[in-house]
Short mmCIF file of C-alpha atoms in Angstrom, two decimals:
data_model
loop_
_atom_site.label_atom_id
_atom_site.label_comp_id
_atom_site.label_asym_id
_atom_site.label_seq_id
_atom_site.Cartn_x
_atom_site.Cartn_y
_atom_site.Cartn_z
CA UNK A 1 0.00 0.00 0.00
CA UNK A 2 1.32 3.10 -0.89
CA UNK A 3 -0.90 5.48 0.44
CA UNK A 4 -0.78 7.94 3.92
CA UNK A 5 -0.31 5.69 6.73
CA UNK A 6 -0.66 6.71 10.23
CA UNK A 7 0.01 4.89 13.88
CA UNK A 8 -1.72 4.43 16.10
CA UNK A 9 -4.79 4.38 14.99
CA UNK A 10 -6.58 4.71 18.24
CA UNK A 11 -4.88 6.06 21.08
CA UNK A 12 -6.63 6.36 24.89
CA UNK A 13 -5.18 7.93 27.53
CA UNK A 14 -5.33 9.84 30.32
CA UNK A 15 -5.65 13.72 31.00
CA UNK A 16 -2.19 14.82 31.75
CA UNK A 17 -0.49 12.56 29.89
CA UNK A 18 1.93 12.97 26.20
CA UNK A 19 0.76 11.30 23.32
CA UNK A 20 3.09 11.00 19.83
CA UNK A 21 1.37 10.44 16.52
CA UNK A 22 3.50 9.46 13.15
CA UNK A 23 2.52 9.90 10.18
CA UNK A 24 4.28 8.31 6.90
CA UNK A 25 3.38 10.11 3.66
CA UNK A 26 3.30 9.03 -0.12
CA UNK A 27 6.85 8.83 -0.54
CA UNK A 28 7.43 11.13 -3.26
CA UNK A 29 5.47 14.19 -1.79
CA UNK A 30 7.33 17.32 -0.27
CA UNK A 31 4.34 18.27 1.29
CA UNK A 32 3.32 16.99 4.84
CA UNK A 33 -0.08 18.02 6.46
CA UNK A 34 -1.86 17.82 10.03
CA UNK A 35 -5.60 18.42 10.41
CA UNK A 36 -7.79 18.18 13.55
CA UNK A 37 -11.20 16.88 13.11
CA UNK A 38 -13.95 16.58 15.76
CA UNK A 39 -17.49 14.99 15.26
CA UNK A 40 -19.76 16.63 12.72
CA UNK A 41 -16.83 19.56 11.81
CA UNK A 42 -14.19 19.81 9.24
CA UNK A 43 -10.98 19.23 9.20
CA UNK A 44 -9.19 21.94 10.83
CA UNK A 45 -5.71 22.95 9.96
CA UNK A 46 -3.34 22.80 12.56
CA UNK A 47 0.03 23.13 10.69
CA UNK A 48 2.07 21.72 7.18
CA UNK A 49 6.12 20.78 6.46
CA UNK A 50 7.72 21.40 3.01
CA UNK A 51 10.35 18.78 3.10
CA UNK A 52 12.09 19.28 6.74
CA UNK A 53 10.54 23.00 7.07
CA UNK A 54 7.62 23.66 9.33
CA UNK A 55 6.51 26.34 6.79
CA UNK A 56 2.75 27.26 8.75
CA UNK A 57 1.43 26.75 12.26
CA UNK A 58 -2.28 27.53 13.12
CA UNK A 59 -3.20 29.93 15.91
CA UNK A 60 -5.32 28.00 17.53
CA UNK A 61 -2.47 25.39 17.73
CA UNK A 62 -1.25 25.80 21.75
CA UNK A 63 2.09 25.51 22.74
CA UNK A 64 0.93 21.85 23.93
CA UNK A 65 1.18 20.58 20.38
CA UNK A 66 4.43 20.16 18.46
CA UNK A 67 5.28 18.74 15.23
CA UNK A 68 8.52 17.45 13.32
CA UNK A 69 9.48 16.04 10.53
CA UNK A 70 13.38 15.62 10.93
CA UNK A 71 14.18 14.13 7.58
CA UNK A 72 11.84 15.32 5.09
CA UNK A 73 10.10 12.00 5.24
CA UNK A 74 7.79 11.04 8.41
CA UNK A 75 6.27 13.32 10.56
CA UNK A 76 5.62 12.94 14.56
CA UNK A 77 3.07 14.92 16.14
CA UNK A 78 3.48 15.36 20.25
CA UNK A 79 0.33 16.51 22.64
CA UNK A 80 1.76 17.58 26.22
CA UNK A 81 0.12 17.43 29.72
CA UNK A 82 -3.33 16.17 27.33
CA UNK A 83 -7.04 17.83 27.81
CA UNK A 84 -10.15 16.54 27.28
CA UNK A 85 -10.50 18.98 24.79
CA UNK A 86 -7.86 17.46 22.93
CA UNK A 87 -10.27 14.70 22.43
CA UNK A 88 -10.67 14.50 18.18
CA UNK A 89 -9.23 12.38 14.90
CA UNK A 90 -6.09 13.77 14.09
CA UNK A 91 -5.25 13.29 10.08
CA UNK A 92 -2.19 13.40 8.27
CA UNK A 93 -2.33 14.66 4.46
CA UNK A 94 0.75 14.77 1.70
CA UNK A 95 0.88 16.37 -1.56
CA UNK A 96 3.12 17.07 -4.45
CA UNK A 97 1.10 19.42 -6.26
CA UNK A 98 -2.19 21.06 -5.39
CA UNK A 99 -4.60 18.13 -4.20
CA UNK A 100 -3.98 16.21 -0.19
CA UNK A 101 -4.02 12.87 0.21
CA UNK A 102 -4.90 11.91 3.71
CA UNK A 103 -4.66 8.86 5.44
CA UNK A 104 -6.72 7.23 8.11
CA UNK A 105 -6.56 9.25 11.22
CA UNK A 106 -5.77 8.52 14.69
CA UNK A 107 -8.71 8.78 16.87
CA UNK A 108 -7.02 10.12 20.18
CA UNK A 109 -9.81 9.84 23.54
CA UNK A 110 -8.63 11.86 26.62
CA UNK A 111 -10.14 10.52 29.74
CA UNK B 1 -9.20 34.75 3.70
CA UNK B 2 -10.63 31.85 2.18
CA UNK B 3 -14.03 30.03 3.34
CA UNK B 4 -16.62 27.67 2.53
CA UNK B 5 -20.79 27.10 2.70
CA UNK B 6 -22.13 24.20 2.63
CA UNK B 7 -25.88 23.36 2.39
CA UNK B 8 -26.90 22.45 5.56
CA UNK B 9 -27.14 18.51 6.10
CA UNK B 10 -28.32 15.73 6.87
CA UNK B 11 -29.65 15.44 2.55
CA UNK B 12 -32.02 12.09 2.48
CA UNK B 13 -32.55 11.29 -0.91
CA UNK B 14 -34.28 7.60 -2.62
CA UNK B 15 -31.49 5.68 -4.43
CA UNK B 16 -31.68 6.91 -8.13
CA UNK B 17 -32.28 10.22 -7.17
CA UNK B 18 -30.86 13.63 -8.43
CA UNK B 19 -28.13 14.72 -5.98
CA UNK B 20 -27.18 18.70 -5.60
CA UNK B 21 -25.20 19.56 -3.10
CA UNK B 22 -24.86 23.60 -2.87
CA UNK B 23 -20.95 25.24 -2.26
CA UNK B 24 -20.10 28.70 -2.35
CA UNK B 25 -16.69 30.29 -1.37
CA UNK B 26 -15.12 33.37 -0.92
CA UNK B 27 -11.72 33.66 -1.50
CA UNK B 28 -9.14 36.51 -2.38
CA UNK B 29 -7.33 35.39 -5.91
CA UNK B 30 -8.32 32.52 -7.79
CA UNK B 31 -8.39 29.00 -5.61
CA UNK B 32 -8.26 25.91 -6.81
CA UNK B 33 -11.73 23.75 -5.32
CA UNK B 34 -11.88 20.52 -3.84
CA UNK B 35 -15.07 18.20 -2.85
CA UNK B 36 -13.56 15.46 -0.97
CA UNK B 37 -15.69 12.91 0.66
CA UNK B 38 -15.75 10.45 3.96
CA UNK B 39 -17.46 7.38 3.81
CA UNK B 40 -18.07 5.76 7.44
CA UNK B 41 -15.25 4.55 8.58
CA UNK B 42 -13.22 5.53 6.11
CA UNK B 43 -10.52 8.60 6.27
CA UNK B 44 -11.16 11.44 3.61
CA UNK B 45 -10.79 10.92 -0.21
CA UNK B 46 -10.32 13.36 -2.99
CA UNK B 47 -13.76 12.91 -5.15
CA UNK B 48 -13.14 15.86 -7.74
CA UNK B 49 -11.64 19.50 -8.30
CA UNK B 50 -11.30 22.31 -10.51
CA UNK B 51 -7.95 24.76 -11.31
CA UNK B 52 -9.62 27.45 -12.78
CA UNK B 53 -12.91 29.56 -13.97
CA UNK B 54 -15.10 27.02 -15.63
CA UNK B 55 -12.94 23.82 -14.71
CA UNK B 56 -15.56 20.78 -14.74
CA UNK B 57 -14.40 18.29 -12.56
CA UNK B 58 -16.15 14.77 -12.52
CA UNK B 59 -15.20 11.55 -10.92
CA UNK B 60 -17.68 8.12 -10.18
CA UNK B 61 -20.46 9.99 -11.68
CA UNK B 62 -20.38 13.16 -9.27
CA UNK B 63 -19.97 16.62 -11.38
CA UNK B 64 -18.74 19.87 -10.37
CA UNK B 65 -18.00 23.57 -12.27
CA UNK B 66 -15.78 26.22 -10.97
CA UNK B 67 -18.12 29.16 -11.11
CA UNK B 68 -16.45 32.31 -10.56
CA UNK B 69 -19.31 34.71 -11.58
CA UNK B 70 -21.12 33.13 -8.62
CA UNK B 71 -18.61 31.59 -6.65
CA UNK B 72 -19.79 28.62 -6.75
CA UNK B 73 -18.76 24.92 -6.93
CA UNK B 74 -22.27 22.48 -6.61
CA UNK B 75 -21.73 19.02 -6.20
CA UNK B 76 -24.24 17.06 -8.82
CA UNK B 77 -24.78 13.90 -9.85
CA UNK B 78 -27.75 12.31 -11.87
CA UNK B 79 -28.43 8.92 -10.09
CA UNK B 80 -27.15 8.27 -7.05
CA UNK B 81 -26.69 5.28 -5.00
CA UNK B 82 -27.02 3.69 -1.59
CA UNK B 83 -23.16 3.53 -1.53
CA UNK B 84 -22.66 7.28 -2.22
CA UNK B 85 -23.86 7.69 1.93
CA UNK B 86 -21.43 9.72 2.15
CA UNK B 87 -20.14 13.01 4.13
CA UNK B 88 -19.15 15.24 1.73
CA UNK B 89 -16.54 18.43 1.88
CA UNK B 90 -16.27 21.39 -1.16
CA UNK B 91 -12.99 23.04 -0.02
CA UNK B 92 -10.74 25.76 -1.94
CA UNK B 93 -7.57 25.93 -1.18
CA UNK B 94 -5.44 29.14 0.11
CA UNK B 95 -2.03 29.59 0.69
CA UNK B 96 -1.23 26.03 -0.14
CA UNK B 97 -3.38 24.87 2.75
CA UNK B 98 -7.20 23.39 1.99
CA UNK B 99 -9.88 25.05 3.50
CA UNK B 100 -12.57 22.83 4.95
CA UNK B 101 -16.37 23.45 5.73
CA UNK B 102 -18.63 21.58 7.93
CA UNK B 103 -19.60 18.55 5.46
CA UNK B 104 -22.94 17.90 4.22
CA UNK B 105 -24.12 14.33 5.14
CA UNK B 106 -25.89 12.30 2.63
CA UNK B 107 -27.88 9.11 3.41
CA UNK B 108 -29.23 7.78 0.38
CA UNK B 109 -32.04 5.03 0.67
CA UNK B 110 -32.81 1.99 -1.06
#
């Protein structure tokens, strides 16, 4: 399968705690992608890499979240000290020219 | 900046049925739009788009045209079918990012 792949896909834990997500795009796109999406909304941009460069990060985005992509290739995306807000599907798109590909999601549940 | 409205779901339509699904935009420059769509379960999927002024995009039936007189990219397609249940997104782009509304959710019956 060559297509966005993120782990996990379902992640539970506790208020306070750090999460990591990963994301692994189509190889061949420069473009990297995180969305937030909660239940009957859109996807929500939270920020985007171009290769290794964190080109964009969203205002709502608190200092809680961070993102990397160290090599130009996967991306990890780190929640500290976790809310129940934080509670959504968080989806990973690539893309080489205008259109995203996006892959599954990871549902994340903060108790 | 860029944004999106969407007719206001849930659409319940009998299989066979004539689909439209209203989008208008506003947007500063000339965006490239998007309908992507999320089947249950499933994680979002490009359906069609359109690069510029009068652009038709079509894919599995489903029809849009860039309108920029109205600013305006309906969703359409002629017959649709129990397996198009769908939630479906029109989204320009802006700044290389894509702009998402809230969805319109289609449940088409047998």
């Amino acid at each position: 399968d060559t297509g966005v792949s993120q782990n996990p896909r379902h992640k539970i834990t506790k208020r306070g705690q750090n999460v990591t997500f990963r994301c692994d795009p189509i190889s061949e796109h420069n473009r990297l992608y995180w969305y937030r999406q909660t239940l009957g909304q859109g996807p929500e941009f939270l920020t985007y890499f171009q290769n290794e460069a964190q080109l964009e990060k969203s205002r709502l985005l608190s200092d809680r979240f961070s993102a990397e992509r160290p090599k130009g290739s996967f991306s990890t995306l780190e929640i500290q000290r976790t809310e129940q807000g934080d509670s959504a599907m968080y989806l990973c798109a690539s893309s080489l020219a205008k259109e995203q590909f996006f892959g599954p999601g990871t549902r994340l549940t903060v108790l | 900046g860029n944004s999106v409205t969407q007719m206001e779901g849930p659409v319940t339509l009998s299989e066979e049925a004539f689909l439209t699904i209203n989008c208008t935009y506003t947007a500063t420059g000339y965006p490239s739009l998007f309908w992507y769509v999320q089947y249950p379960g499933e994680g979002l999927q490009l359906l069609l788009k359109a690069t510029k002024a009068d652009d038709k995009g079509s894919n599995k039936g489903f029809e849009a045209t860039y309108r920029k007189e109205t600013t305006s990219f309906h969703l359409e397609k002629g017959s649709v079918q129990v397996s198009d249940s769908a939630v479906y997104f029109c989204a320009p782009d802006r700044d290389d990012k894509i702009i998402f509304g809230k969805g319109t959710r289609l449940h088409i019956l047998p």
